[in-house]
Amino acid sequence: MFSQSCKYAIRAMFLVAQRSSEGRFVGIKEVAEGLDAPQHFIAKILQDLSKRGFITSAKGPKGGFLIDVNQRNTTLYDLVLAIDGNKLITSCCLGLKDCSEKNPCPVHNDFKPIRKKIHSMLDNTKVCDYNDELAQSVFYLKDAGIGPITN
Amino acid sequence: MFSQSCKYAIRAMFLVAQRSSEGRFVGIKEVAEGLDAPQHFIAKILQDLSKRGFITSAKGPKGGFLIDVNQRNTTLYDLVLAIDGNKLITSCCLGLKDCSEKNPCPVHNDFKPIRKKIHSMLDNTKVCDYNDELAQSVFYLKDAGIGPITN
DNA sequence: AAAATAGAAGATATAAAGGTCTTTTATTAT
DNA sequence: ATAATAAAAGACCTTTATATCTTCTATTTT
């Protein structure tokens, strides 16, 4: 459904949205630990999101990432679109380049309502929508597990 | 959504279902041309589908692939499950390993009905359901295009 | 000003997916 | 029997996605 980068991006945005909501910057190490994800990979993704204006960054001590008042309106669809492009919503799920109303693949019509649902769901969810649930551990951004056994 | 192999598999099954419906075997070259897809790659996929019992194969002249009476009941979900596994339907779309009712990710609940819809759609579509539409060119299995300009 | 902190940037490595090529085996028609 | 046909099998190559590592630059605190 989403690329790994995109999954991390969404989770990272949820996390930074929640933890930066009182104004402090959230360090990249904290983000990586909070998601149980590879730090340098997360760094790359956040840098990209920062270039695109979805997140604010600051270097140096007390630096990190923050989602400001305007950025709180970012939707999941904005993120998916920026990272994975619009293929999930617009392109043929059987891989035809010119699948359309006029030239439909066999499942074109069946998938239309599904696509629409995915799109509206992503479009109606903002990165700060679950700040409270995350703070109260109603929702999670990483696995609870005790971690892999490293013999 | 689906891997490339899975997309080709679905298209190939639709094509073989339609063209073998009068009892003749459809050669691999014919399948590849009918889908405008790489022949050896399609071969690999069809051999796999044959091992799994979704399609019947015959070697030698007049050989090829055929979907018999029992195999006509194969659904798209059967194919997706065999090739891509159940991750599309069951695994967390944000990549959490133990995302569940008890440990939900922020979008767990939002995606539940979407997953259900995808699953039922795939489960209710059989490989021979569009034989007529394919024969009458109401639905297509390859792009209409004039092909790339090969300077 | 110096040291410590932390993001920015880019090169490199690894793994998986996608695709190609060659050889082998089985079948049918002559 | 022989030749032609077509799938089976597996080695190999290419590309992309994922992940890591190192160096550089900016900022803050002392």
Short mmCIF file of C-alpha atoms (C1' of nucleotides) in Angstrom, two decimals:
data_model
loop_
_atom_site.label_atom_id
_atom_site.label_comp_id
_atom_site.label_asym_id
_atom_site.label_seq_id
_atom_site.Cartn_x
_atom_site.Cartn_y
_atom_site.Cartn_z
CA MET A 1 0.00 0.00 0.00
CA PHE A 2 2.58 2.56 1.15
CA SER A 3 6.35 2.45 0.70
CA GLN A 4 8.45 1.91 3.80
CA SER A 5 9.58 5.55 3.62
CA CYS A 6 5.99 6.66 3.57
CA LYS A 7 5.02 4.49 6.53
CA TYR A 8 7.91 5.90 8.55
CA ALA A 9 7.03 9.42 7.44
CA ILE A 10 3.44 9.11 8.63
CA ARG A 11 4.46 7.60 11.94
CA ALA A 12 7.19 10.21 12.41
CA MET A 13 4.80 13.05 11.69
CA PHE A 14 2.28 11.69 14.18
CA LEU A 15 5.02 11.43 16.77
CA VAL A 16 6.54 14.87 16.18
CA ALA A 17 3.08 16.44 16.04
CA GLN A 18 2.27 15.04 19.44
CA ARG A 19 5.59 15.60 21.19
CA SER A 20 6.23 19.06 19.77
CA SER A 21 2.75 20.28 20.62
CA GLU A 22 4.05 22.25 23.63
CA GLY A 23 6.65 24.02 21.54
CA ARG A 24 9.85 22.03 22.08
CA PHE A 25 11.91 20.52 19.28
CA VAL A 26 12.05 16.74 19.08
CA GLY A 27 15.49 15.29 18.33
CA ILE A 28 16.02 12.80 15.58
CA LYS A 29 17.28 10.21 18.03
CA GLU A 30 14.11 10.55 20.05
CA VAL A 31 12.02 10.12 16.91
CA ALA A 32 13.91 7.01 15.85
CA GLU A 33 13.60 5.48 19.30
CA GLY A 34 9.95 6.44 19.56
CA LEU A 35 9.23 4.58 16.34
CA ASP A 36 11.81 1.82 16.80
CA ALA A 37 13.13 2.69 13.35
CA PRO A 38 16.62 3.17 11.85
CA GLN A 39 17.86 6.61 12.83
CA HIS A 40 19.69 7.58 9.65
CA PHE A 41 16.83 6.46 7.48
CA ILE A 42 14.37 8.48 9.57
CA ALA A 43 16.76 11.44 9.33
CA LYS A 44 16.70 11.33 5.56
CA ILE A 45 12.92 11.17 5.51
CA LEU A 46 12.51 14.04 7.95
CA GLN A 47 14.98 16.16 6.01
CA ASP A 48 12.89 15.60 2.93
CA LEU A 49 9.69 16.50 4.78
CA SER A 50 11.44 19.61 6.07
CA LYS A 51 12.45 20.68 2.55
CA ARG A 52 8.85 20.26 1.49
CA GLY A 53 7.65 22.42 4.35
CA PHE A 54 5.72 19.78 6.25
CA ILE A 55 7.97 20.06 9.28
CA THR A 56 10.27 22.69 10.81
CA SER A 57 13.84 21.86 11.76
CA ALA A 58 16.53 23.47 13.91
CA LYS A 59 20.18 22.56 14.20
CA GLY A 60 22.34 22.52 17.28
CA PRO A 61 21.64 21.78 20.92
CA LYS A 62 17.94 21.97 21.72
CA GLY A 63 17.39 21.52 18.01
CA GLY A 64 15.29 18.91 16.29
CA PHE A 65 11.96 18.84 14.54
CA LEU A 66 8.69 20.55 15.24
CA ILE A 67 5.30 20.89 13.66
CA ASP A 68 4.07 24.45 13.87
CA VAL A 69 0.56 25.86 13.81
CA ASN A 70 0.24 25.92 10.02
CA GLN A 71 1.84 22.53 9.59
CA ARG A 72 -0.79 20.98 11.84
CA ASN A 73 -3.16 21.05 8.89
CA THR A 74 -1.04 18.61 6.93
CA THR A 75 -3.12 15.56 6.01
CA LEU A 76 -1.97 12.00 5.47
CA TYR A 77 -2.82 12.46 1.83
CA ASP A 78 -0.38 15.39 1.60
CA LEU A 79 2.34 13.10 2.92
CA VAL A 80 1.49 10.13 0.74
CA LEU A 81 1.28 12.34 -2.32
CA ALA A 82 4.67 13.91 -1.62
CA ILE A 83 6.46 10.64 -0.94
CA ASP A 84 4.76 7.92 -2.96
CA GLY A 85 3.05 10.09 -5.56
CA ASN A 86 -0.54 9.71 -6.66
CA LYS A 87 -0.27 6.19 -8.05
CA LEU A 88 -2.22 4.62 -5.18
CA ILE A 89 -5.21 6.78 -5.96
CA THR A 90 -4.97 7.24 -9.70
CA SER A 91 -3.14 4.46 -11.44
CA CYS A 92 -4.51 1.14 -12.64
CA CYS A 93 -4.11 -1.59 -10.08
CA LEU A 94 -3.37 -4.12 -12.83
CA GLY A 95 -0.59 -1.91 -14.17
CA LEU A 96 -2.13 -0.63 -17.40
CA LYS A 97 -0.85 2.79 -18.39
CA ASP A 98 -3.96 3.96 -20.15
CA CYS A 99 -6.65 2.31 -18.11
CA SER A 100 -9.59 4.70 -17.96
CA GLU A 101 -13.33 4.98 -18.28
CA LYS A 102 -12.95 4.48 -22.02
CA ASN A 103 -10.31 1.76 -21.84
CA PRO A 104 -11.02 -0.01 -18.55
CA CYS A 105 -9.23 -3.04 -17.22
CA PRO A 106 -11.54 -5.76 -15.87
CA VAL A 107 -11.40 -4.45 -12.32
CA HIS A 108 -11.42 -0.74 -13.08
CA ASN A 109 -15.03 -0.22 -12.01
CA ASP A 110 -14.77 -2.44 -8.96
CA PHE A 111 -11.81 -0.52 -7.60
CA LYS A 112 -13.18 2.93 -8.16
CA PRO A 113 -15.20 3.15 -4.92
CA ILE A 114 -12.33 1.60 -2.96
CA ARG A 115 -9.90 4.18 -4.23
CA LYS A 116 -12.35 6.91 -3.39
CA LYS A 117 -12.65 5.64 0.14
CA ILE A 118 -8.89 5.46 0.63
CA HIS A 119 -8.50 8.96 -0.73
CA SER A 120 -11.16 10.50 1.48
CA MET A 121 -9.87 8.71 4.54
CA LEU A 122 -6.33 10.01 3.97
CA ASP A 123 -7.61 13.46 3.13
CA ASN A 124 -9.66 13.68 6.30
CA THR A 125 -6.88 12.73 8.68
CA LYS A 126 -4.49 15.38 9.92
CA VAL A 127 -1.13 14.69 11.54
CA CYS A 128 -2.27 16.15 14.85
CA ASP A 129 -5.64 14.40 14.97
CA TYR A 130 -4.44 11.74 17.38
CA ASN A 131 -2.24 13.77 19.73
CA ASP A 132 -4.42 12.95 22.72
CA GLU A 133 -4.78 9.27 21.95
CA LEU A 134 -1.03 8.97 21.49
CA ALA A 135 -0.33 10.77 24.76
CA GLN A 136 -2.73 8.41 26.53
CA SER A 137 -1.42 5.28 24.79
CA VAL A 138 -4.73 4.54 23.14
CA PHE A 139 -2.82 4.38 19.85
CA TYR A 140 0.74 3.21 19.32
CA LEU A 141 3.55 4.13 16.93
CA LYS A 142 5.85 1.19 17.59
CA ASP A 143 5.59 -2.43 18.54
CA ALA A 144 5.31 -3.29 22.21
CA GLY A 145 7.60 -6.34 21.83
CA ILE A 146 10.63 -7.08 23.98
CA GLY A 147 12.81 -6.90 20.90
CA PRO A 148 14.53 -9.63 18.93
CA ILE A 149 16.68 -12.20 20.70
CA THR A 150 20.22 -11.42 19.54
CA ASN A 151 22.23 -14.58 20.18
CA MET B 1 -1.18 -2.47 -4.00
CA PHE B 2 -0.14 -5.61 -5.86
CA SER B 3 3.36 -6.69 -6.86
CA GLN B 4 4.19 -6.63 -10.56
CA SER B 5 4.13 -10.43 -10.62
CA CYS B 6 0.67 -10.42 -9.13
CA LYS B 7 -0.63 -7.87 -11.63
CA TYR B 8 0.68 -9.97 -14.49
CA ALA B 9 -0.75 -13.12 -12.90
CA ILE B 10 -4.22 -11.64 -12.68
CA ARG B 11 -4.13 -10.33 -16.22
CA ALA B 12 -2.72 -13.63 -17.52
CA MET B 13 -5.41 -15.63 -15.76
CA PHE B 14 -8.14 -13.40 -17.20
CA LEU B 15 -6.64 -13.87 -20.64
CA VAL B 16 -6.16 -17.62 -20.44
CA ALA B 17 -9.61 -18.06 -18.90
CA GLN B 18 -11.17 -16.27 -21.82
CA ARG B 19 -9.10 -17.72 -24.66
CA SER B 20 -9.08 -21.29 -23.36
CA SER B 21 -12.81 -21.33 -22.75
CA GLU B 22 -13.43 -23.42 -25.89
CA GLY B 23 -10.93 -26.04 -24.81
CA ARG B 24 -7.73 -25.11 -26.65
CA PHE B 25 -4.40 -24.50 -24.95
CA VAL B 26 -3.04 -20.96 -25.07
CA GLY B 27 0.70 -20.70 -25.75
CA ILE B 28 2.97 -18.61 -23.59
CA LYS B 29 3.93 -16.42 -26.52
CA GLU B 30 0.28 -15.65 -27.15
CA VAL B 31 -0.21 -14.76 -23.50
CA ALA B 32 2.81 -12.47 -23.45
CA GLU B 33 1.69 -10.72 -26.61
CA GLY B 34 -1.88 -10.49 -25.40
CA LEU B 35 -0.71 -8.68 -22.29
CA ASP B 36 2.20 -6.83 -23.87
CA ALA B 37 4.42 -8.25 -21.16
CA PRO B 38 7.88 -9.89 -21.06
CA GLN B 39 7.52 -13.48 -22.21
CA HIS B 40 10.02 -15.18 -19.89
CA PHE B 41 8.72 -13.35 -16.89
CA ILE B 42 5.16 -14.38 -17.72
CA ALA B 43 6.42 -17.94 -18.21
CA LYS B 44 7.84 -17.98 -14.71
CA ILE B 45 4.60 -16.70 -13.25
CA LEU B 46 2.44 -19.17 -15.17
CA GLN B 47 4.67 -22.07 -14.17
CA ASP B 48 4.20 -21.05 -10.58
CA LEU B 49 0.43 -20.81 -11.01
CA SER B 50 0.50 -24.24 -12.64
CA LYS B 51 2.38 -25.77 -9.69
CA ARG B 52 -0.23 -24.32 -7.38
CA GLY B 53 -3.02 -25.84 -9.43
CA PHE B 54 -4.61 -22.63 -10.64
CA ILE B 55 -3.89 -23.41 -14.26
CA THR B 56 -3.28 -26.51 -16.38
CA SER B 57 -0.27 -26.77 -18.65
CA ALA B 58 0.71 -29.04 -21.53
CA LYS B 59 4.08 -29.33 -23.26
CA GLY B 60 4.75 -29.85 -26.91
CA PRO B 61 2.98 -28.71 -30.08
CA LYS B 62 -0.60 -27.58 -29.37
CA GLY B 63 0.52 -27.24 -25.78
CA GLY B 64 0.21 -24.21 -23.57
CA PHE B 65 -2.01 -23.19 -20.70
CA LEU B 66 -5.68 -23.76 -20.01
CA ILE B 67 -8.14 -23.12 -17.22
CA ASP B 68 -10.37 -26.13 -16.74
CA VAL B 69 -13.85 -26.39 -15.26
CA ASN B 70 -12.71 -26.55 -11.64
CA GLN B 71 -10.12 -23.85 -12.07
CA ARG B 72 -12.81 -21.46 -13.27
CA ASN B 73 -13.76 -20.95 -9.65
CA THR B 74 -10.42 -19.39 -8.80
CA THR B 75 -10.94 -15.90 -7.37
CA LEU B 76 -8.64 -12.92 -7.55
CA TYR B 77 -8.14 -13.30 -3.82
CA ASP B 78 -6.83 -16.83 -4.34
CA LEU B 79 -4.25 -15.44 -6.73
CA VAL B 80 -3.25 -12.48 -4.59
CA LEU B 81 -2.96 -14.70 -1.53
CA ALA B 82 -0.75 -17.19 -3.38
CA ILE B 83 1.57 -14.60 -4.89
CA ASP B 84 1.68 -11.62 -2.54
CA GLY B 85 0.50 -13.31 0.62
CA ASN B 86 -2.10 -11.93 2.99
CA LYS B 87 -0.29 -8.74 3.94
CA LEU B 88 -2.58 -6.48 1.91
CA ILE B 89 -5.58 -7.66 3.91
CA THR B 90 -4.12 -8.42 7.30
CA SER B 91 -1.00 -6.44 8.04
CA CYS B 92 -0.74 -2.94 9.47
CA CYS B 93 -0.53 -0.30 6.79
CA LEU B 94 1.92 1.70 8.90
CA GLY B 95 4.19 -1.33 9.21
CA LEU B 96 3.67 -2.29 12.86
CA LYS B 97 4.10 -5.99 13.50
CA ASP B 98 1.69 -6.28 16.37
CA CYS B 99 -0.92 -3.74 15.39
CA SER B 100 -4.28 -5.10 16.52
CA GLU B 101 -7.51 -4.25 18.26
CA LYS B 102 -5.61 -4.14 21.54
CA ASN B 103 -2.54 -2.34 20.20
CA PRO B 104 -3.85 -0.24 17.32
CA CYS B 105 -1.86 2.18 15.23
CA PRO B 106 -3.54 5.57 14.70
CA VAL B 107 -5.17 4.51 11.44
CA HIS B 108 -6.05 0.94 12.38
CA ASN B 109 -9.75 1.62 12.76
CA ASP B 110 -10.00 3.84 9.72
CA PHE B 111 -8.50 1.20 7.47
CA LYS B 112 -10.55 -1.70 8.71
CA PRO B 113 -13.60 -1.09 6.49
CA ILE B 114 -11.36 -0.37 3.50
CA ARG B 115 -9.54 -3.66 3.92
CA LYS B 116 -12.82 -5.45 4.24
CA LYS B 117 -14.03 -3.92 1.00
CA ILE B 118 -10.87 -4.87 -0.89
CA HIS B 119 -11.08 -8.39 0.45
CA SER B 120 -14.71 -8.91 -0.49
CA MET B 121 -14.19 -7.42 -3.92
CA LEU B 122 -11.27 -9.77 -4.65
CA ASP B 123 -13.12 -12.71 -3.16
CA ASN B 124 -16.19 -12.09 -5.30
CA THR B 125 -14.37 -11.89 -8.60
CA LYS B 126 -13.58 -15.08 -10.47
CA VAL B 127 -11.03 -15.36 -13.27
CA CYS B 128 -13.74 -16.20 -15.81
CA ASP B 129 -16.19 -13.50 -14.77
CA TYR B 130 -15.24 -11.20 -17.61
CA ASN B 131 -14.81 -13.67 -20.47
CA ASP B 132 -17.60 -12.04 -22.47
CA GLU B 133 -16.48 -8.47 -21.86
CA LEU B 134 -12.94 -9.38 -22.87
CA ALA B 135 -14.14 -11.10 -26.04
CA GLN B 136 -16.18 -8.02 -26.93
CA SER B 137 -13.41 -5.56 -26.02
CA VAL B 138 -15.44 -3.93 -23.29
CA PHE B 139 -12.49 -4.56 -20.98
CA TYR B 140 -8.81 -4.58 -21.90
CA LEU B 141 -5.76 -6.47 -20.69
CA LYS B 142 -3.11 -4.35 -22.37
CA ASP B 143 -2.58 -0.75 -23.38
CA ALA B 144 -3.96 0.37 -26.69
CA GLY B 145 -0.91 2.57 -27.42
CA ILE B 146 1.06 2.64 -30.63
CA GLY B 147 4.12 1.63 -28.68
CA PRO B 148 7.21 3.58 -27.75
CA ILE B 149 9.18 5.46 -30.37
CA THR B 150 12.46 3.60 -30.63
CA ASN B 151 14.91 6.05 -32.14
"C1'" DA C 1 36.01 31.60 21.50
"C1'" DA C 2 35.58 26.64 22.32
"C1'" DA C 3 33.16 22.53 22.88
"C1'" DA C 4 29.19 19.96 22.42
"C1'" DT C 5 25.06 19.04 20.11
"C1'" DA C 6 22.29 17.93 16.33
"C1'" DG C 7 20.61 18.31 11.64
"C1'" DA C 8 22.29 18.24 6.33
"C1'" DA C 9 24.23 15.93 2.74
"C1'" DG C 10 26.00 12.50 0.11
"C1'" DA C 11 28.48 8.20 -0.67
"C1'" DT C 12 28.13 3.45 -0.02
"C1'" DA C 13 26.14 -1.10 1.05
"C1'" DT C 14 22.44 -4.68 1.08
"C1'" DA C 15 18.39 -6.92 -0.19
"C1'" DA C 16 14.46 -7.68 -2.85
"C1'" DA C 17 11.93 -7.29 -7.00
"C1'" DG C 18 11.80 -7.41 -11.69
"C1'" DG C 19 13.39 -9.14 -15.89
"C1'" DT C 20 16.47 -11.93 -19.30
"C1'" DC C 21 18.82 -15.84 -21.16
"C1'" DT C 22 20.11 -20.61 -21.85
"C1'" DT C 23 19.54 -25.39 -21.33
"C1'" DT C 24 16.59 -29.29 -20.49
"C1'" DT C 25 12.55 -32.12 -20.83
"C1'" DA C 26 8.25 -33.62 -22.62
"C1'" DT C 27 4.93 -34.05 -26.39
"C1'" DT C 28 3.09 -34.18 -30.89
"C1'" DA C 29 3.10 -34.52 -35.83
"C1'" DT C 30 5.43 -36.14 -39.72
"C1'" DA D 1 12.38 -42.56 -35.27
"C1'" DT D 2 12.97 -37.75 -36.10
"C1'" DA D 3 12.12 -33.05 -36.07
"C1'" DA D 4 9.63 -29.39 -34.39
"C1'" DT D 5 7.26 -27.33 -30.75
"C1'" DA D 6 6.52 -25.52 -26.27
"C1'" DA D 7 6.76 -25.65 -21.31
"C1'" DA D 8 10.16 -26.36 -17.11
"C1'" DA D 9 13.97 -25.07 -14.71
"C1'" DG D 10 17.47 -22.45 -13.14
"C1'" DA D 11 21.33 -19.34 -13.68
"C1'" DC D 12 22.17 -14.71 -14.28
"C1'" DC D 13 21.66 -9.67 -14.73
"C1'" DT D 14 19.51 -5.03 -13.66
"C1'" DT D 15 17.04 -1.85 -11.12
"C1'" DT D 16 14.92 0.02 -7.19
"C1'" DA D 17 14.03 0.31 -2.39
"C1'" DT D 18 15.87 0.16 1.94
"C1'" DA D 19 19.35 1.04 5.14
"C1'" DT D 20 23.97 2.55 6.90
"C1'" DC D 21 28.05 5.29 7.46
"C1'" DT D 22 30.90 9.31 7.27
"C1'" DT D 23 31.75 14.03 6.81
"C1'" DC D 24 30.13 18.71 6.92
"C1'" DT D 25 27.65 22.69 8.68
"C1'" DA D 26 24.94 25.35 11.85
"C1'" DT D 27 23.56 26.51 16.58
"C1'" DT D 28 23.65 26.82 21.42
"C1'" DT D 29 25.75 26.71 25.90
"C1'" DT D 30 29.63 27.49 28.74
#
